[in-house]
mmCIF file of C-alpha atoms in Angstrom:
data_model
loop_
_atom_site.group_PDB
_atom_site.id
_atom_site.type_symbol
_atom_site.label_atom_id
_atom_site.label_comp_id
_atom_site.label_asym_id
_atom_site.label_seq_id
_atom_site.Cartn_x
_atom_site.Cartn_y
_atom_site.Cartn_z
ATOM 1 C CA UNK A 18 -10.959 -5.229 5.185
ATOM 2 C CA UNK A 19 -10.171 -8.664 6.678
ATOM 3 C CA UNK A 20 -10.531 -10.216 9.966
ATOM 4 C CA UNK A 21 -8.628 -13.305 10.389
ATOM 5 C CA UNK A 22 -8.477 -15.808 13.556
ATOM 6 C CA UNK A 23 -4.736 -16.704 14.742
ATOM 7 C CA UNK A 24 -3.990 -20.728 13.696
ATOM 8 C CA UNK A 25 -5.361 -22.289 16.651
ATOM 9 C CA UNK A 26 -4.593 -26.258 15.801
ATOM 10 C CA UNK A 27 -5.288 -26.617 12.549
ATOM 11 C CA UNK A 28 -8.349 -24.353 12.287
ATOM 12 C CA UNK A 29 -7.840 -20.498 11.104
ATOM 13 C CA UNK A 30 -11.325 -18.192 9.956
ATOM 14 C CA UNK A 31 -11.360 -14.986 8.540
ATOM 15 C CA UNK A 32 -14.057 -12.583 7.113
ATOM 16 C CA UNK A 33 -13.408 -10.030 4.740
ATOM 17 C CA UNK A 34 -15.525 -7.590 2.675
ATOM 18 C CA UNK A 35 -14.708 -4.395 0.375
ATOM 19 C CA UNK A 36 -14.748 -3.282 -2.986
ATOM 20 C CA UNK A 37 -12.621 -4.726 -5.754
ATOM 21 C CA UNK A 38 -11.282 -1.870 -8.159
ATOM 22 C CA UNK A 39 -11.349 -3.474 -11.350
ATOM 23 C CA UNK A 40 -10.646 -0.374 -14.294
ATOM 24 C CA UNK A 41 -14.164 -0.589 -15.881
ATOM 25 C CA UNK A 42 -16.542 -0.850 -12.081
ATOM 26 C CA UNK A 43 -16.666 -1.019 -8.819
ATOM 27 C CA UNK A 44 -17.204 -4.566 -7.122
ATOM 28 C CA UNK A 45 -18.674 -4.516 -3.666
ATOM 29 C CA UNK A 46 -18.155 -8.356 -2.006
ATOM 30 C CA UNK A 47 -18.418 -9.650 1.541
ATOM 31 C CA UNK A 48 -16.624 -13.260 1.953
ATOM 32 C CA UNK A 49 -16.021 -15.705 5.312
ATOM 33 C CA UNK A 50 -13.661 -18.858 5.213
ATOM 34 C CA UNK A 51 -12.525 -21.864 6.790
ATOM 35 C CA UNK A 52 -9.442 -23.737 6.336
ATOM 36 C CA UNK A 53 -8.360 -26.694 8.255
ATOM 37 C CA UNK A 54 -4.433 -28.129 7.591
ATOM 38 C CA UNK A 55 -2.549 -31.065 8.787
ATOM 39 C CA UNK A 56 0.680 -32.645 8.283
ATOM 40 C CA UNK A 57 -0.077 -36.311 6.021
ATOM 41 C CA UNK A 58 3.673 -37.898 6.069
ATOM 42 C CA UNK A 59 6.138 -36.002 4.951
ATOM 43 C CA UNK A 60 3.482 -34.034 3.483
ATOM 44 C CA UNK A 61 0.756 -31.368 4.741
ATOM 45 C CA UNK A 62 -2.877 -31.290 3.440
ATOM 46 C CA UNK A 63 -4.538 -28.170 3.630
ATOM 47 C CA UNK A 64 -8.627 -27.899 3.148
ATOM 48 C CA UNK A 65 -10.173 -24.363 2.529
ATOM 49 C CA UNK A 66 -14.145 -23.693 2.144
ATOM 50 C CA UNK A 67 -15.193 -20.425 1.357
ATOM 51 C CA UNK A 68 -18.943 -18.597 0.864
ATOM 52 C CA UNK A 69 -19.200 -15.462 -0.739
ATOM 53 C CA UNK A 70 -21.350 -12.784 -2.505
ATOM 54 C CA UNK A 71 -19.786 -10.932 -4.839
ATOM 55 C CA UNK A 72 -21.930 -7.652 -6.929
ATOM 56 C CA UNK A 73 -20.708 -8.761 -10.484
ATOM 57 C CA UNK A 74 -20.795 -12.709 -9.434
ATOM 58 C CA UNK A 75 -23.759 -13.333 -7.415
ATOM 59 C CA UNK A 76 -23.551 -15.863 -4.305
ATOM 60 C CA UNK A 77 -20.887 -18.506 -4.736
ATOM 61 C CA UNK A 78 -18.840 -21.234 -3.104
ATOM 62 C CA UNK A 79 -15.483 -22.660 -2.880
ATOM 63 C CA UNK A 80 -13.669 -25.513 -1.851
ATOM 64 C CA UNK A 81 -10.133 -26.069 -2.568
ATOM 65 C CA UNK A 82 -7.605 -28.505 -1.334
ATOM 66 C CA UNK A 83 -3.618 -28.506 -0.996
ATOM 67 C CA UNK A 84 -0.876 -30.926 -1.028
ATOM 68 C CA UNK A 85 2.655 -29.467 -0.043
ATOM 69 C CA UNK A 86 5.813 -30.881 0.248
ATOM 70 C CA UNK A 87 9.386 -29.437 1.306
ATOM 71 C CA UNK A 88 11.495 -29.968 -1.469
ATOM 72 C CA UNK A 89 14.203 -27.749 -0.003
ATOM 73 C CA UNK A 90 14.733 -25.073 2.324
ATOM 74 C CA UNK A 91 14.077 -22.214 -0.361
ATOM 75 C CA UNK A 92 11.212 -24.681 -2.752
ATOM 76 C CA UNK A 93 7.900 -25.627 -1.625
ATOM 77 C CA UNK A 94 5.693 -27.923 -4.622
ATOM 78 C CA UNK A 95 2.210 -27.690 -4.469
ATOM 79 C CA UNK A 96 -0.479 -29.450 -5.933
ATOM 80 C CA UNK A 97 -4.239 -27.428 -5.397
ATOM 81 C CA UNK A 98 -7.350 -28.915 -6.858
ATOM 82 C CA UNK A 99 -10.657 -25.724 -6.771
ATOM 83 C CA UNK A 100 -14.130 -26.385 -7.165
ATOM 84 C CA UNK A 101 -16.300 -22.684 -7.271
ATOM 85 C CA UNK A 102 -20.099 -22.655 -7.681
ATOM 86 C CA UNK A 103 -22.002 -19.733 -8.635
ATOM 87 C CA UNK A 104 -25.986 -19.966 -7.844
ATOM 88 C CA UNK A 105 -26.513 -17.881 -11.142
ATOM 89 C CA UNK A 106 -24.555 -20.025 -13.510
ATOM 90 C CA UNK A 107 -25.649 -23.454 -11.869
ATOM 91 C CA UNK A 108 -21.879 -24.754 -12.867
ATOM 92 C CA UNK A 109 -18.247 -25.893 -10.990
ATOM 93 C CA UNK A 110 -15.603 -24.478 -12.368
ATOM 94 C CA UNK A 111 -12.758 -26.690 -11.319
ATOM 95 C CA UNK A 112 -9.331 -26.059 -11.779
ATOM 96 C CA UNK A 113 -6.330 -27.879 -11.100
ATOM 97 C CA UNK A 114 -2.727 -26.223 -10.898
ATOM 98 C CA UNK A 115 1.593 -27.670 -9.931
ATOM 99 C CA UNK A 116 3.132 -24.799 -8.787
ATOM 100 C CA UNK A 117 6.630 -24.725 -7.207
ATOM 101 C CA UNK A 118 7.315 -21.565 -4.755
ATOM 102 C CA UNK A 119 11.184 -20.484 -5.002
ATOM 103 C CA UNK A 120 12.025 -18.034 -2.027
ATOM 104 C CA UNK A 121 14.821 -16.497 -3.709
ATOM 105 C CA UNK A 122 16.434 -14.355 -0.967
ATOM 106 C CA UNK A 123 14.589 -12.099 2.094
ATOM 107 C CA UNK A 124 12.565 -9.953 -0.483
ATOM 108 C CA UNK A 125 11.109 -11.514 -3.215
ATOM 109 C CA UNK A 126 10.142 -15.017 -4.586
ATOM 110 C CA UNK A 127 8.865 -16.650 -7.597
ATOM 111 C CA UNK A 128 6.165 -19.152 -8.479
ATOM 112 C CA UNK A 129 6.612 -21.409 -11.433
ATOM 113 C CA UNK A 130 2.846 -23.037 -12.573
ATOM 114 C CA UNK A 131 1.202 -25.191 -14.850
ATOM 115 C CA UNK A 132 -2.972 -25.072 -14.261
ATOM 116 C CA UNK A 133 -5.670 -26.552 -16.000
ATOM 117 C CA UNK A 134 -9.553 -25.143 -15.493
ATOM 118 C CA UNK A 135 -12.710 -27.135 -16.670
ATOM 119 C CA UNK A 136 -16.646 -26.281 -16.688
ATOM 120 C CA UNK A 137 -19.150 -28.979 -16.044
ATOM 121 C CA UNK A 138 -22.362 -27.282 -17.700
ATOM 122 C CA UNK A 139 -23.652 -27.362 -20.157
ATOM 123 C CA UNK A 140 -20.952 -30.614 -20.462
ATOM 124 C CA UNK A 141 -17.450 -31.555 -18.950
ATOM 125 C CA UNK A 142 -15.038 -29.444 -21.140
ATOM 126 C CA UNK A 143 -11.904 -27.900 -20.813
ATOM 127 C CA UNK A 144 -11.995 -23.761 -21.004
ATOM 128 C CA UNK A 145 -8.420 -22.774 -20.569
ATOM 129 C CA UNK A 146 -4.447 -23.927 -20.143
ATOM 130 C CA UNK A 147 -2.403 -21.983 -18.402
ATOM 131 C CA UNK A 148 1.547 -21.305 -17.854
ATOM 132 C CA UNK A 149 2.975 -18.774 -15.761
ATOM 133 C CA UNK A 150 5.641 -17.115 -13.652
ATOM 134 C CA UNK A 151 4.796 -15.362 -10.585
ATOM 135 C CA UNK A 152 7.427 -12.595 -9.045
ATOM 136 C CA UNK A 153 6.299 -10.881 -5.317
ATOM 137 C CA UNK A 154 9.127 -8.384 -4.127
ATOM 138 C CA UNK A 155 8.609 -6.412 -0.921
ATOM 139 C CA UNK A 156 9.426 -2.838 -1.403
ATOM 140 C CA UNK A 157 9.066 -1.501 2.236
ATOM 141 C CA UNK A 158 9.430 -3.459 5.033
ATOM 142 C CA UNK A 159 6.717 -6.202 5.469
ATOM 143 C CA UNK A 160 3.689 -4.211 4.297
ATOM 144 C CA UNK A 161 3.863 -3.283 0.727
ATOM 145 C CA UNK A 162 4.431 -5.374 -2.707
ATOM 146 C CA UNK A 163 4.945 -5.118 -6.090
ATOM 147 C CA UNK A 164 3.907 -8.519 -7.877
ATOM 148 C CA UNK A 165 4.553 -8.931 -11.352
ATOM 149 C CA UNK A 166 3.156 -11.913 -13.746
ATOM 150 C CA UNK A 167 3.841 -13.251 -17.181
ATOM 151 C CA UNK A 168 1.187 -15.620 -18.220
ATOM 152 C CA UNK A 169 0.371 -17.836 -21.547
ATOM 153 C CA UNK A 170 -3.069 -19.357 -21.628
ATOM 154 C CA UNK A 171 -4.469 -21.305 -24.387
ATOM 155 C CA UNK A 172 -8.182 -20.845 -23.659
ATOM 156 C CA UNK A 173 -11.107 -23.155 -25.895
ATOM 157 C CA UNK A 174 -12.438 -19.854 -27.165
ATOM 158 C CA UNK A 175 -9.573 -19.265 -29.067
ATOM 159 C CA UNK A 176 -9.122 -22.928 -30.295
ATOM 160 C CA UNK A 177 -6.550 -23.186 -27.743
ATOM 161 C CA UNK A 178 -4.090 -21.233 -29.360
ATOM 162 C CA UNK A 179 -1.831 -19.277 -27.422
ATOM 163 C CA UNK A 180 -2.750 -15.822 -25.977
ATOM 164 C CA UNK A 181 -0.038 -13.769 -23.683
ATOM 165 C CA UNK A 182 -0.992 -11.706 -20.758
ATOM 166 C CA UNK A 183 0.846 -9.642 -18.295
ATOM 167 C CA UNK A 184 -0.414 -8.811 -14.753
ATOM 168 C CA UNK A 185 0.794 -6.382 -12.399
ATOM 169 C CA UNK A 186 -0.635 -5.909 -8.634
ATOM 170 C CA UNK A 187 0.956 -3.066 -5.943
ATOM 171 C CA UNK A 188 -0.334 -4.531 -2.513
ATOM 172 C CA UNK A 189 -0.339 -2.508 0.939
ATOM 173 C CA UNK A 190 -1.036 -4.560 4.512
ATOM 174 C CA UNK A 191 -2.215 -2.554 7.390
ATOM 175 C CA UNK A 192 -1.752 -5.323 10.111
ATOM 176 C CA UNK A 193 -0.630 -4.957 13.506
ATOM 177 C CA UNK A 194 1.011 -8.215 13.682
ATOM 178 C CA UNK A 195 3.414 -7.662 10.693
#
C-alpha cells in the first residue's frame, strides 16, 4: 500500500509498506521517500532519498539522482547514479545505469540499459555488469501490466562471464486518480 503526495513544485512524498512475495518467503517492509526535480537547461535533474526497513534487509538508505533529456517525442535518455546503505552490512552499493525509454505506441514501451554496480567494503570493487531490455504493456485500461525482461549480467562471482536471466512481473494499480 502506498500513499503518495500530488507534485506540488518540485517536491512529491510517499509512504508505502507491505509484504514482498518473493517464491521462497514472505518480506514484510515499511518505506517513506522524498524526491525533489527541476529542469537544468534543456535537461531535468531529479533527486530521490529514501529510508526503509525491510525483514530480509534490515534498515537501509537510498539516494539516487537523475539526468533526463528529450531526445524525441517517443525517447527519453537517462542517466541515474544509486547509492543504498544497509546498517547490517556497513557498505554502499552504488550503481550506475544509461537507459533510453522508447514509448512505442499507447500500450507498451521498452527500455534499452547498460548498468554497472560496485561495493565499497571490504574494498572498491566491481560486483556485476549488466545489459538489458525492458518491455511494460498495459493489458486493461490503466491499471494492470504485464512487464517482461531479458537480462545478461556478468557478475565478479562468476569471473564476469556471462549469465542470462529472464524476469517477468504482472502489476495491478488500485488508484483513484488513474
Amino acid at each position: 500500500a502506498r500513499y503518495s503526495t500530488p507534485e506540488e513544485d518540485a517536491w512529491r512524498f510517499s509512504s508505502d509498506m507491505g509484504v514482498k512475495l518473493p517464491i521462497t518467503q514472505l518480506d514484510p517492509f515499511a518505506r517513506v521517500k522524498g524526491e525533489y526535480s527541476t529542469p537544468v537547461g534543456d535537461w531535468r535533474m531529479k533527486v530521490a532519498e529514501s529510508v526503509y526497513w525491510f525483514n530480509t534487509l534490515g534498515v537501509g538508505e537510498t539516494t539516487q539522482l537523475d539526468l533526463e533529456k528529450v531526445l524525441s517525442s517517443s525517447r527519453l535518455f537517462r542517466s541515474s547514479s544509486n547509492a543504498t546503505w544497509l546498517k547490517d552490512k556497513h557498505n554502499f552499493d552504488l550503481v550506475q545505469s544509461f537507459s533510453i525509454y522508447h514509448t512505442v505506441n499507447d500500450r507498451s514501451a521498452l527500455i534499452y540499459q547498460a548498468s554497472a554496480g560496485w561495493i565499497t567494503n571490504p574494498s572498491f570493487q566491481a560486483t556485476d555488469y549488466v545489459a538489458l531490455v525492458f518491455y511494460r504493456y498495459r493489458m486493461h485500461q490503466k491499471w494492470l501490466f504485464l512487464e517482461m525482461s531479458p537480462q545478461l549480467h556478468f557478475p565478479k562471482d562468476k569471473n564476469y562471464n556471462a549469465s542470462p536471466a529472464f524476469s517477468i512481473r504482472l502489476e495491478a494499480l488500485f488508484d483513484e486518480s488513474k
